[in-house]
mmCIF file of C-alpha atoms in Angstrom:
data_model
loop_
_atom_site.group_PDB
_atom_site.id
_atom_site.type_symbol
_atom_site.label_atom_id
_atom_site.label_comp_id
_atom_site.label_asym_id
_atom_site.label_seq_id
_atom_site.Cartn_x
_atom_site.Cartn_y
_atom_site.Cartn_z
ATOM 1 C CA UNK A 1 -117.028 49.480 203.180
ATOM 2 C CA UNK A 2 -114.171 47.469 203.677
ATOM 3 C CA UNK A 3 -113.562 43.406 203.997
ATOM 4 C CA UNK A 4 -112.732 43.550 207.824
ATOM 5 C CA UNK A 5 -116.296 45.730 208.495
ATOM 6 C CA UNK A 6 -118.106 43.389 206.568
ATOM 7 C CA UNK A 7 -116.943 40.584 208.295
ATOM 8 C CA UNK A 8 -117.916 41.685 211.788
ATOM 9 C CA UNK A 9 -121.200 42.917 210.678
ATOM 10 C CA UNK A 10 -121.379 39.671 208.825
ATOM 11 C CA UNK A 11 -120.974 37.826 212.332
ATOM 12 C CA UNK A 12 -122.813 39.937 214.223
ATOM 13 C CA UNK A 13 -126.133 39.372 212.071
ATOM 14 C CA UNK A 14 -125.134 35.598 212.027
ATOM 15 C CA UNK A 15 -124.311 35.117 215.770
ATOM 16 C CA UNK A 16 -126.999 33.179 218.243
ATOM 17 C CA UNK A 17 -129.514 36.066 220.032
ATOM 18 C CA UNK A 18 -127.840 35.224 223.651
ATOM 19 C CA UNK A 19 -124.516 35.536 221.841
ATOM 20 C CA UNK A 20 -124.024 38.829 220.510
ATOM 21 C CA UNK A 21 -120.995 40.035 222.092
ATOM 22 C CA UNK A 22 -119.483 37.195 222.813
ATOM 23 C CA UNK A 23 -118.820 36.966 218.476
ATOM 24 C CA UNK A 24 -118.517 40.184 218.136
ATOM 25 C CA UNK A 25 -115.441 39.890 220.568
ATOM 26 C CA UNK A 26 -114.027 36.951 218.883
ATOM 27 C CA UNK A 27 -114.451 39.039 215.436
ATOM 28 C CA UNK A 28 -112.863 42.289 216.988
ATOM 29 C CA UNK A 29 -109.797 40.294 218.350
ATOM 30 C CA UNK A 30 -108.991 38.612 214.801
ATOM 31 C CA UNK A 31 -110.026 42.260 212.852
ATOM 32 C CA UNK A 32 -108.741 44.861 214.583
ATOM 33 C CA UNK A 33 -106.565 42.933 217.820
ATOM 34 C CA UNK A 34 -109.311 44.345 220.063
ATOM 35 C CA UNK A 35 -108.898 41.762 222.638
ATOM 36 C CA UNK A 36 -111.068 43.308 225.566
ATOM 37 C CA UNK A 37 -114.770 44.054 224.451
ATOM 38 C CA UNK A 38 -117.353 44.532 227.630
ATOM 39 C CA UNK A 39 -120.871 45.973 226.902
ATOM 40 C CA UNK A 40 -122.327 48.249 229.501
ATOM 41 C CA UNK A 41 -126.263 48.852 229.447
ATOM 42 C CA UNK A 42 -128.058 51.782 231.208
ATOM 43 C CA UNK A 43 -130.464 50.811 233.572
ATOM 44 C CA UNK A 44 -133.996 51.458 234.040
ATOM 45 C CA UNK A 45 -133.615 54.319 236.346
ATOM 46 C CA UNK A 46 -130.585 55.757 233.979
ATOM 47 C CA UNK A 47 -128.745 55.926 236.937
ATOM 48 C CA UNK A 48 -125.939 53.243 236.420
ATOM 49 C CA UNK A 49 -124.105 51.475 233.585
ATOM 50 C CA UNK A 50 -124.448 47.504 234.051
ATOM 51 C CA UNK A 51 -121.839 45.107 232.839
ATOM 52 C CA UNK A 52 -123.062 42.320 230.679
ATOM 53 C CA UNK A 53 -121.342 39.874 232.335
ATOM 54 C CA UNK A 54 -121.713 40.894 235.561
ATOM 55 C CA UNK A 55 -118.958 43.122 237.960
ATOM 56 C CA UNK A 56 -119.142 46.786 239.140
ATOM 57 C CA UNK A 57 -121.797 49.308 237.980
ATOM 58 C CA UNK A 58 -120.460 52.436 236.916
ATOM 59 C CA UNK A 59 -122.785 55.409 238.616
ATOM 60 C CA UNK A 60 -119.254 57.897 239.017
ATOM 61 C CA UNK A 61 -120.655 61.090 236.954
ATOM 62 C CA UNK A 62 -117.730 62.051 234.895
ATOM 63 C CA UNK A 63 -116.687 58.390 234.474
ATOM 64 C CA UNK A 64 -115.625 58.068 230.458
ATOM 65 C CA UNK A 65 -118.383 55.650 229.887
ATOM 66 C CA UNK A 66 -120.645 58.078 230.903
ATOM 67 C CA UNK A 67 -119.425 60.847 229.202
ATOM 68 C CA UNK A 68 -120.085 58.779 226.022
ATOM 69 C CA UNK A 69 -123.489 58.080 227.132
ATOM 70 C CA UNK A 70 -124.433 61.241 228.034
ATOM 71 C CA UNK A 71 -122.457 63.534 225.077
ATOM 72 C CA UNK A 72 -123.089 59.978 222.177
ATOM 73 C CA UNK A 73 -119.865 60.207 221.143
ATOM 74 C CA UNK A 74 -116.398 58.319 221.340
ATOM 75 C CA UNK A 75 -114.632 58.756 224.485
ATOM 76 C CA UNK A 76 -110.746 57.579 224.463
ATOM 77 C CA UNK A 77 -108.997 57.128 227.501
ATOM 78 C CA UNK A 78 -105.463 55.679 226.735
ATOM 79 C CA UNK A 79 -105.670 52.539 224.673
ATOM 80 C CA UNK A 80 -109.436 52.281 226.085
ATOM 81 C CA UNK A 81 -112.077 53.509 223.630
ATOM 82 C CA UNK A 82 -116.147 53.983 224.897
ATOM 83 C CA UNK A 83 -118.276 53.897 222.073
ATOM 84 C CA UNK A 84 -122.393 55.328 222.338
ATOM 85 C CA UNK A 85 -124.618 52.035 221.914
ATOM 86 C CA UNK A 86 -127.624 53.768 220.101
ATOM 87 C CA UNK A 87 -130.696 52.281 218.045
ATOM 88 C CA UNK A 88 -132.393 55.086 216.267
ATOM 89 C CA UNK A 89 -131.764 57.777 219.327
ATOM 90 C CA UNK A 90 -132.785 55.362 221.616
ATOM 91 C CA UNK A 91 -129.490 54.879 223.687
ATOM 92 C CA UNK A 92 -128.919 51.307 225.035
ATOM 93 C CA UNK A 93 -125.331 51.900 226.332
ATOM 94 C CA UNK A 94 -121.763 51.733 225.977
ATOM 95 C CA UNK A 95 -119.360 50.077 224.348
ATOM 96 C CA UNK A 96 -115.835 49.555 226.327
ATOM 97 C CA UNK A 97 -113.054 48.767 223.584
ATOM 98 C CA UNK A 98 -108.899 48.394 224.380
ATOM 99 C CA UNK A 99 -106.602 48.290 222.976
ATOM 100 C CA UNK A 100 -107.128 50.821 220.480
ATOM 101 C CA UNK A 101 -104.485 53.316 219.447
ATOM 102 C CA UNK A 102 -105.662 56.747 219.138
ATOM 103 C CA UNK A 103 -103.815 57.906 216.267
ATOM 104 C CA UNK A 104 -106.118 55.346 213.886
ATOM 105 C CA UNK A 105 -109.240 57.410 212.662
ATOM 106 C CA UNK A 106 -110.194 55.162 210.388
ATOM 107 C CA UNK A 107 -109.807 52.304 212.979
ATOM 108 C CA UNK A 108 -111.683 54.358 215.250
ATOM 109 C CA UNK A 109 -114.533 55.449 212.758
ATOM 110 C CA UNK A 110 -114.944 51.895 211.637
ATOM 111 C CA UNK A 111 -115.340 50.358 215.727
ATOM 112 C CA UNK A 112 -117.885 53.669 216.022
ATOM 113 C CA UNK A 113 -119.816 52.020 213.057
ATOM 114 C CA UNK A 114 -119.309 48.307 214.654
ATOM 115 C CA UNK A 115 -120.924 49.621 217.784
ATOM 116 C CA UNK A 116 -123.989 51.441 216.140
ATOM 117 C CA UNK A 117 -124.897 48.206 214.655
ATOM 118 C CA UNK A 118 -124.568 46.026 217.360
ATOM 119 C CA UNK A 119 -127.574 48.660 219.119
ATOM 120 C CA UNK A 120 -129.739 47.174 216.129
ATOM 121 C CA UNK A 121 -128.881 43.771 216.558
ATOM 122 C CA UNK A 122 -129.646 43.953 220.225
ATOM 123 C CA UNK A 123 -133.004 45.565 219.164
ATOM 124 C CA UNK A 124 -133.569 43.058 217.203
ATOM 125 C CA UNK A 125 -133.369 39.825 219.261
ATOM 126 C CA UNK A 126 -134.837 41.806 222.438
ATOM 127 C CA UNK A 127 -137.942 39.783 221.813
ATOM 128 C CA UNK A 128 -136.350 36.503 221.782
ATOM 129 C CA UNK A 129 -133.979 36.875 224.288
ATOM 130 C CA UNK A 130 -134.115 37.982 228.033
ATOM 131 C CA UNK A 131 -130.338 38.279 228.598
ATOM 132 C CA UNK A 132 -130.036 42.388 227.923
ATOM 133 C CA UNK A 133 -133.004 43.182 229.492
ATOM 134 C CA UNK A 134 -132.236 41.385 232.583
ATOM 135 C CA UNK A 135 -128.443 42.604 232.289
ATOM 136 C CA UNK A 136 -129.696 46.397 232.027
ATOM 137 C CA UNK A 137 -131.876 45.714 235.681
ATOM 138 C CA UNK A 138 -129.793 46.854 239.018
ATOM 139 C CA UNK A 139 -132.784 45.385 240.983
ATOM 140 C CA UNK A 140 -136.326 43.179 240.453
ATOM 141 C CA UNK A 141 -139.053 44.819 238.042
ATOM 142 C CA UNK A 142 -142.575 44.841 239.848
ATOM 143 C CA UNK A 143 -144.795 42.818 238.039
ATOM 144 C CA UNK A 144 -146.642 46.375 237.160
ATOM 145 C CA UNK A 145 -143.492 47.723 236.342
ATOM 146 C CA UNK A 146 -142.571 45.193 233.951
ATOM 147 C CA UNK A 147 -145.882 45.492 231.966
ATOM 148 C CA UNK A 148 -145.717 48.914 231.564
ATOM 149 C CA UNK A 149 -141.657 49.069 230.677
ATOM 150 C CA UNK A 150 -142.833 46.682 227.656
ATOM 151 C CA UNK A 151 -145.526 48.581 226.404
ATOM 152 C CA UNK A 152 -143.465 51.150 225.933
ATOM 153 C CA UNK A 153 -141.853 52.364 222.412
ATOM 154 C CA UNK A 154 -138.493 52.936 223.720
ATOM 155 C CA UNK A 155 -136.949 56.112 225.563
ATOM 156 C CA UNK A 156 -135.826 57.987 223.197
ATOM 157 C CA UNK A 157 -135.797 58.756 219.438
ATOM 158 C CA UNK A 158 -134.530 61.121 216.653
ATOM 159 C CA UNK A 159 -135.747 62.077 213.107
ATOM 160 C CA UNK A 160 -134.086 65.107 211.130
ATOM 161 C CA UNK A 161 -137.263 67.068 212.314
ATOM 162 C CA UNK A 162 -137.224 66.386 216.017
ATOM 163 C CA UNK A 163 -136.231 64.956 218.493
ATOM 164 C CA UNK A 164 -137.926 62.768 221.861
ATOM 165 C CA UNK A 165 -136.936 61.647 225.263
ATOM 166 C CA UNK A 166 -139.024 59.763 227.988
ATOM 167 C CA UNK A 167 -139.291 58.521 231.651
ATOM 168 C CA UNK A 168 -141.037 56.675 234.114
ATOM 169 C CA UNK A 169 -140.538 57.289 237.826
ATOM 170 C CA UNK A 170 -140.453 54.831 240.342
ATOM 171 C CA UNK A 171 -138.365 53.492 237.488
ATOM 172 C CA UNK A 172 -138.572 49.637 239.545
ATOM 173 C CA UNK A 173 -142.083 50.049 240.853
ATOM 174 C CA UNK A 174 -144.057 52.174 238.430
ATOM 175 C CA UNK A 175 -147.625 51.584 238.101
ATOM 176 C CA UNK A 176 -149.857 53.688 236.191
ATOM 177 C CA UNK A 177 -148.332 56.104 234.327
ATOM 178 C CA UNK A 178 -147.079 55.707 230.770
ATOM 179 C CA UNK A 179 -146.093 57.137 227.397
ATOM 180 C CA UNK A 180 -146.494 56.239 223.466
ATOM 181 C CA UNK A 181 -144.935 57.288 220.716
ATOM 182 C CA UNK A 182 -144.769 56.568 216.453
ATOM 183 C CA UNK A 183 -144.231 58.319 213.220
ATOM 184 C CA UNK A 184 -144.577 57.997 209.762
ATOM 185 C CA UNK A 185 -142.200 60.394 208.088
ATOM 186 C CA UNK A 186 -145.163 62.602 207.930
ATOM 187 C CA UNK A 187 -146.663 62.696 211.309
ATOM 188 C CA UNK A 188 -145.629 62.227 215.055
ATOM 189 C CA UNK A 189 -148.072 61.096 217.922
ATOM 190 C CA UNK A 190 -147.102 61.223 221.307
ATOM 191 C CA UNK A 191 -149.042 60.316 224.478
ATOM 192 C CA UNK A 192 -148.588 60.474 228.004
ATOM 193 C CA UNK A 193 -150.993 58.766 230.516
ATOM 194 C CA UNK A 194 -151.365 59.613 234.120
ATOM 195 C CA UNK A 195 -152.928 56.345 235.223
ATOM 196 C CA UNK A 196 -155.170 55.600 238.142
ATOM 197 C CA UNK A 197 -154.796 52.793 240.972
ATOM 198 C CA UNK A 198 -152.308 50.411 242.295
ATOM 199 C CA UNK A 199 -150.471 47.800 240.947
ATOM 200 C CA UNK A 200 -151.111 45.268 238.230
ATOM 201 C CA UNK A 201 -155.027 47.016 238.307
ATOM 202 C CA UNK A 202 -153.043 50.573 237.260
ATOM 203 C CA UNK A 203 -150.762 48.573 234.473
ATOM 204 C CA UNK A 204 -153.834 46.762 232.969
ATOM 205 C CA UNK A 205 -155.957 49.894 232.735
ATOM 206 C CA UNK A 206 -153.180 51.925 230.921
ATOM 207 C CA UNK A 207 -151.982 48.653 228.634
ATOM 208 C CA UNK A 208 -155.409 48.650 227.537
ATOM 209 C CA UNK A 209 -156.107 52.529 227.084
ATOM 210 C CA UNK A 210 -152.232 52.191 225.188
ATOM 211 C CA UNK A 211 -153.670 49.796 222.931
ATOM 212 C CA UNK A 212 -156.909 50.870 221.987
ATOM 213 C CA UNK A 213 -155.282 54.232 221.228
ATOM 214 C CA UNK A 214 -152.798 52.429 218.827
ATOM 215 C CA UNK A 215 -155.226 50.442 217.693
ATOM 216 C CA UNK A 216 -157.327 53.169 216.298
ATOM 217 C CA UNK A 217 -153.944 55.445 215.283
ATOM 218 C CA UNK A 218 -153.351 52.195 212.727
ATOM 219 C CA UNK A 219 -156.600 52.299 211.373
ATOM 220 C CA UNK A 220 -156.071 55.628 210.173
ATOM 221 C CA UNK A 221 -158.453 57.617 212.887
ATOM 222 C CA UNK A 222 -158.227 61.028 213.143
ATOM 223 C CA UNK A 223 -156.519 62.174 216.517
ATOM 224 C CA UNK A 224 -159.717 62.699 218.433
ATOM 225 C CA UNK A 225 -161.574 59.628 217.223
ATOM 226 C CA UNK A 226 -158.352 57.586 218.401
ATOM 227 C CA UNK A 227 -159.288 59.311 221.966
ATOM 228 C CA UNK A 228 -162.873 58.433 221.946
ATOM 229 C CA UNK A 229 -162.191 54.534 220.442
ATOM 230 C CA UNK A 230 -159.770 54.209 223.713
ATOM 231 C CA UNK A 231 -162.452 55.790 226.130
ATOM 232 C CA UNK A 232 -164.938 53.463 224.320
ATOM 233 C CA UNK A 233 -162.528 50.799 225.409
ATOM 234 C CA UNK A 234 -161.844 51.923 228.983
ATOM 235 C CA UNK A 235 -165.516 51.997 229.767
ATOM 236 C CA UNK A 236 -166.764 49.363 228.161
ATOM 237 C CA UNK A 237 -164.571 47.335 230.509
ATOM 238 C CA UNK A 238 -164.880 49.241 233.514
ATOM 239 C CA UNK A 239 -168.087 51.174 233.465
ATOM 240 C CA UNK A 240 -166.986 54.348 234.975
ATOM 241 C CA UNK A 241 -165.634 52.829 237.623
ATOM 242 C CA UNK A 242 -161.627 53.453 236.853
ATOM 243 C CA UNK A 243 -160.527 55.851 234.396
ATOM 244 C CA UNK A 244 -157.497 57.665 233.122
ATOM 245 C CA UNK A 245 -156.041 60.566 231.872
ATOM 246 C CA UNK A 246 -154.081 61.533 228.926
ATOM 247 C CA UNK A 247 -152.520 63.913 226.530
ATOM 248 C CA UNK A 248 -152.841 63.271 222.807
ATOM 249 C CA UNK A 249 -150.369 65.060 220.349
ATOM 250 C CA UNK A 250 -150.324 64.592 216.567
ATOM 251 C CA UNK A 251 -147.419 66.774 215.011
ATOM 252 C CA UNK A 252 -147.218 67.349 211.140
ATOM 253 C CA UNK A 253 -143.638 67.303 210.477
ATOM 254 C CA UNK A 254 -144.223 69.724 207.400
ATOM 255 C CA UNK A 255 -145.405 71.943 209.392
ATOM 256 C CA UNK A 256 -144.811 71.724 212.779
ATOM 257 C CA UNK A 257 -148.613 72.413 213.533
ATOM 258 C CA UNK A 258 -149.734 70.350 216.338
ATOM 259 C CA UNK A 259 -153.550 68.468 217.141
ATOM 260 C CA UNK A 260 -154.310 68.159 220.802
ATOM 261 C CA UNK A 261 -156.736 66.860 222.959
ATOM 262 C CA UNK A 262 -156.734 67.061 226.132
ATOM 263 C CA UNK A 263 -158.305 64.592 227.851
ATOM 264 C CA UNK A 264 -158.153 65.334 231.728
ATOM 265 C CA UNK A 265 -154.413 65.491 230.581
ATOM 266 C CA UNK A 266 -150.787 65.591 232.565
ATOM 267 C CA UNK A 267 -149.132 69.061 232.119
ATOM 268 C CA UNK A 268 -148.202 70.713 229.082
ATOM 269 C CA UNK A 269 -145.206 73.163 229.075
ATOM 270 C CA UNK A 270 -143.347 75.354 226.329
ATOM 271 C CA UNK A 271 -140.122 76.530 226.376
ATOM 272 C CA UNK A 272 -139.380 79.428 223.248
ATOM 273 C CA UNK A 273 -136.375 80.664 223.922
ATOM 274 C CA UNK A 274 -136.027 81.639 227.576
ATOM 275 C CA UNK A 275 -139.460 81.474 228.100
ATOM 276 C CA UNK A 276 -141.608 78.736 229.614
ATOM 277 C CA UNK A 277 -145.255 78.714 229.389
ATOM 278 C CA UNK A 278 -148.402 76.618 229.673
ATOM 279 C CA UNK A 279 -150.130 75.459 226.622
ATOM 280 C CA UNK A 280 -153.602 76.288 227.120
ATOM 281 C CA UNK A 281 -155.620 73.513 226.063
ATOM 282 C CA UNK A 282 -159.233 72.746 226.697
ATOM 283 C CA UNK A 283 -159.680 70.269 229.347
ATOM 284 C CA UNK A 284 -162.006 67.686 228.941
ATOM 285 C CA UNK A 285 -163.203 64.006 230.659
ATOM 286 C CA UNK A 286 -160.773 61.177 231.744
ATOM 287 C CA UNK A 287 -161.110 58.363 229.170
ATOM 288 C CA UNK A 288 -163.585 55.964 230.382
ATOM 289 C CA UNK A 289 -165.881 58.274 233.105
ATOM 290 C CA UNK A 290 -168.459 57.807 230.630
ATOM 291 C CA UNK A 291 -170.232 56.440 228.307
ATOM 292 C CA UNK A 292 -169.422 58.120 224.559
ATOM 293 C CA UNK A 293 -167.671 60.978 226.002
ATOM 294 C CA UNK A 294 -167.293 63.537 222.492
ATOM 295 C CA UNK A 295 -163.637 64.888 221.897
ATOM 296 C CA UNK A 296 -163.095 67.813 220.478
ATOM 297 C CA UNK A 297 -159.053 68.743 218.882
ATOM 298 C CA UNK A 298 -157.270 72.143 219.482
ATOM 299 C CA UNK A 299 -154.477 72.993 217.455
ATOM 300 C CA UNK A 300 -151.007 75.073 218.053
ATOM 301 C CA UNK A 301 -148.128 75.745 216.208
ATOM 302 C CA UNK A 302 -144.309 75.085 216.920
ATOM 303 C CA UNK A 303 -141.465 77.261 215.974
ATOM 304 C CA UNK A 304 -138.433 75.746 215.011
ATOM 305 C CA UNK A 305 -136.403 75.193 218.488
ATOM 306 C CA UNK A 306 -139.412 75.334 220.695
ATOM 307 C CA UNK A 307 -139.327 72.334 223.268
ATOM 308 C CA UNK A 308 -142.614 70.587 224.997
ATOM 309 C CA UNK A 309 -142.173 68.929 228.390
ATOM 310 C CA UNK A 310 -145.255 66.663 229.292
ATOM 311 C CA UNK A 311 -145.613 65.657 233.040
ATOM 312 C CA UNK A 312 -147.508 64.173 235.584
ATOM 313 C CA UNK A 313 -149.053 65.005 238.791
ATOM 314 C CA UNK A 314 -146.584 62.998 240.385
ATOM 315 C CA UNK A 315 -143.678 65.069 239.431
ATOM 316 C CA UNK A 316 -145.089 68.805 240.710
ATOM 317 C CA UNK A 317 -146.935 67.392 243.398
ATOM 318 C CA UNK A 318 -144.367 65.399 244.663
ATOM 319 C CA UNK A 319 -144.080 65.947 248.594
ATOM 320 C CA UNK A 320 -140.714 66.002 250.106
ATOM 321 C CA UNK A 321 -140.770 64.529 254.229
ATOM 322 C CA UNK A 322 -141.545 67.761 255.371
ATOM 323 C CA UNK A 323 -144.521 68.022 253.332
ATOM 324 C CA UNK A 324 -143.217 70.796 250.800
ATOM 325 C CA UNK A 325 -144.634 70.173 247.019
ATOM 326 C CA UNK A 326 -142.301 70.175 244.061
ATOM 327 C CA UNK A 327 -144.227 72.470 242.596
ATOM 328 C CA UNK A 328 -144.988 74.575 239.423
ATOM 329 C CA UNK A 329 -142.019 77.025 240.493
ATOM 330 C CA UNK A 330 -139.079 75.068 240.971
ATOM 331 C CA UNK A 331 -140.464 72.640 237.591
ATOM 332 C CA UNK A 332 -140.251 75.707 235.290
ATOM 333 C CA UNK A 333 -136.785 76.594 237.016
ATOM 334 C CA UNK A 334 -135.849 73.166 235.665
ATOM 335 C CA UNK A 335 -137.566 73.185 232.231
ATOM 336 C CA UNK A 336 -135.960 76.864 231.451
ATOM 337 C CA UNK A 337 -132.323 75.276 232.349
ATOM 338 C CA UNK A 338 -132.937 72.349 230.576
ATOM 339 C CA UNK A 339 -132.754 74.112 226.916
ATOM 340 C CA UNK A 340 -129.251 72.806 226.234
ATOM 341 C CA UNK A 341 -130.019 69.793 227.123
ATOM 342 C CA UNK A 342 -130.810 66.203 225.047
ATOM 343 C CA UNK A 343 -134.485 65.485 225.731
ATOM 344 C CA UNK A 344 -133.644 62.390 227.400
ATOM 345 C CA UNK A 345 -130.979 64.095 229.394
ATOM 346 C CA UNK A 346 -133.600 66.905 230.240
ATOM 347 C CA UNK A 347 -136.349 64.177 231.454
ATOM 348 C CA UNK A 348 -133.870 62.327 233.341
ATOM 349 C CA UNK A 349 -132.463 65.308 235.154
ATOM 350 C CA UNK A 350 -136.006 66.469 235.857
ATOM 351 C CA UNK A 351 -136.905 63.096 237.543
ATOM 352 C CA UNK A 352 -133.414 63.075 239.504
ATOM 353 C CA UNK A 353 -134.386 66.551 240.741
ATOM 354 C CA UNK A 354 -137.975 65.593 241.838
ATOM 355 C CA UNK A 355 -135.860 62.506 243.826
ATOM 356 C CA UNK A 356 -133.384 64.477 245.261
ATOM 357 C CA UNK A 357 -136.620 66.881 246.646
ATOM 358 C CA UNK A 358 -138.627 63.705 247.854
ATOM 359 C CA UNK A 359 -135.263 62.209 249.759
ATOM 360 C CA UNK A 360 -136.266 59.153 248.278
ATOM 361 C CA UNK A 361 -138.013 56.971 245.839
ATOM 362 C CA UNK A 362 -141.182 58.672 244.229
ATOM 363 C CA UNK A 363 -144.101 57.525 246.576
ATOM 364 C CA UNK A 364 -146.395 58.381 243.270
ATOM 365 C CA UNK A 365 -145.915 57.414 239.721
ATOM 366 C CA UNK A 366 -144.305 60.128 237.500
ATOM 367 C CA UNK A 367 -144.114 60.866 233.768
ATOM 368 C CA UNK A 368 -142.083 62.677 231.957
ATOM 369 C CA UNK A 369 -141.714 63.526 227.862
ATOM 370 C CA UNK A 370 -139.828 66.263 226.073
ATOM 371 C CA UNK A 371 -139.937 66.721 222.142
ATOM 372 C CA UNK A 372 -137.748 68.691 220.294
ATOM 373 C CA UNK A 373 -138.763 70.400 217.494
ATOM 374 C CA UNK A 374 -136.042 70.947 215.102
ATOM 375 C CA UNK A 375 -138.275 71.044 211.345
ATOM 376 C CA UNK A 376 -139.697 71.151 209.034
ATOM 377 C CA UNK A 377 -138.814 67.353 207.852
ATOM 378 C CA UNK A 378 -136.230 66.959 205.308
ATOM 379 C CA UNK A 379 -136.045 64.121 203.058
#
């Protein structure tokens, strides 16, 4: 690694939380005579590219910065370079660099390396700093909405053995519905919620079904003892009066053989190939409808390049104005055209298509996951 890399990484580690590109830009400028540095963040909806300091969203499809988003790669136009702002697959943004001369690879490799670090340095002050997470917003969180963005893990993530994507529909306004993910190098768990109720009620019932579950995943619980520790939880609190469903996945990256339960759960799909299909799982109670509800695991195996899509009710059922359902037609249409797809690309394009058969915001909450499996791990 050279002495000019190190330096901007050096400043970048160094530089105040609130700060971040505002050294990085000074460092750029004196390294590499990058003298115009902007930082564009995705919003919630993943729907528009957000200036930190303020100006124009860019929502123009085909725009260069979104073409780097979408493709996570460099995108030169002229002297202007975009540059994927990534932490671990989980995309943040764009980087918007000029001038830089396109005949420089190394130049060009080395800002490419600049801008994957500055996505962990913005991970890491997230939690001590509100000015990204405001900057990434095109319009107010709901309080419910901003409990349950939070809880999540991210939106998307990548291992050598597969690969995730998530979202949460009304992105501004959701509710109830939520997802959960974490690995080990050895295992993945994934679960998707379809919660139950209105507001801040909805967002507290799933936060604490969320953390019950993780709860009992760190203390080393087998995937259908996790389930029945959360619908302990739930009940125990509520006493059958609100309760929620879910879909619990444990994959063994060895392996790719997954554990299941299914507890009243959002939709499972497969696509092999060309072919979409249901995964038929045993359904059994919402957590919380009762007291010490017994959970019992399935198990299924994954070929390498087979695809899940999770969902909600609120994306098949989703009514457009003249009262005409989504549906389980047009949603394996979308999941069968999808294949080519990123999983986050896939999950957002199935939302966007669910809006653009509504006419309008989602009236109920939505959920959407798609893995990727692309194993067994490799060291």
């Amino acid at each position: 690694m050279n002495e000019r890399l190190v330096d901007v990484e050096r400043a970048l580690s160094q530089a105040e939380a609130d700060a971040l590109t505002e050294r990085l830009g000074d460092e750029l400028a004196k390294q590499y005579g990058v003298s115009d540095v902007e930082l564009l963040l995705v919003d919630y909806r993943l729907s528009a590219l957000l200036p930190l300091g303020g100006g124009e969203p860019v929502t123009r499809p085909g725009h260069p910065a979104w073409r780097s988003f979408d493709h996570q790669s460099e995108v030169l136009e002229g002297d202007v370079l975009f540059l994927p702002v990534t932490m671990r697959g989980d995309r943040l943004g764009v980087l918007r660099l000029a001038p830089v001369r396109g005949d420089d690879d190394e130049m060009r490799g080395e800002l490419a390396h600049i801008a994957d670090s500055l996505g962990h340095e913005i991970a890491a002050v997230r939690g001590s700093t509100d000015r990204y997470l405001v900057a990434a917003r095109s319009r107010r969180l709901t309080l419910a909405a901003e409990m349950q963005w939070e809880l999540l893990p991210g939106r998307s993530r990548h291992r050598s053995s597969f690969a995730l994507g998530g979202q949460l529909e009304p992105a501004y306004a959701v509710r109830g519905d939520s997802f959960d993910w974490a690995d080990d190098g050895h295992r993945l768990w994934m679960s998707a919620v379809n919660g139950s109720g209105e507001g801040i009620a909805a967002a507290t019932l799933t936060s604490l079904a969320t953390f019950a579950l993780r709860n009992a995943r760190r203390a080393g619980l087998a995937l259908a003892d996790q389930v029945a520790l959360a619908d302990q939880a739930v009940y125990a609190r509520y006493r059958g009066e609100e309760h929620l469903a879910a879909l619990l996945l444990e994959v063994d990256l060895d392996s790719g053989v997954v554990t299941a339960v299914d507890a009243g759960s959002p939709r499972l799909l497969l696509l092999r190939g060309d072919e979409v299909s249901d995964v038929e799982l045993e359904a059994q109670l919402p957590m919380g409808m009762f007291d010490g509800t017994i959970y019992r695991p399935q198990t299924f195996e994954l070929e390498v390049g087979d695809r899940l899509f999770v969902v909600s009710d609120g994306v098949y059922d989703s009514e457009s104005e003249t009262g005409g359902r989504y549906g389980e037609t047009a949603l394996t249409r979308f999941v069968r055209r999808s294949r080519h797809q990123a999983p986050l690309d896939a999950v957002r394009g199935l939302l966007g298509d669910v809006r653009a058969h509504v006419s309008t915001d989602l009236v109920d909450d939505a959920v959407a996951v798609c893995l990727d499996w692309t194993g067994p791990k490799t060291q």
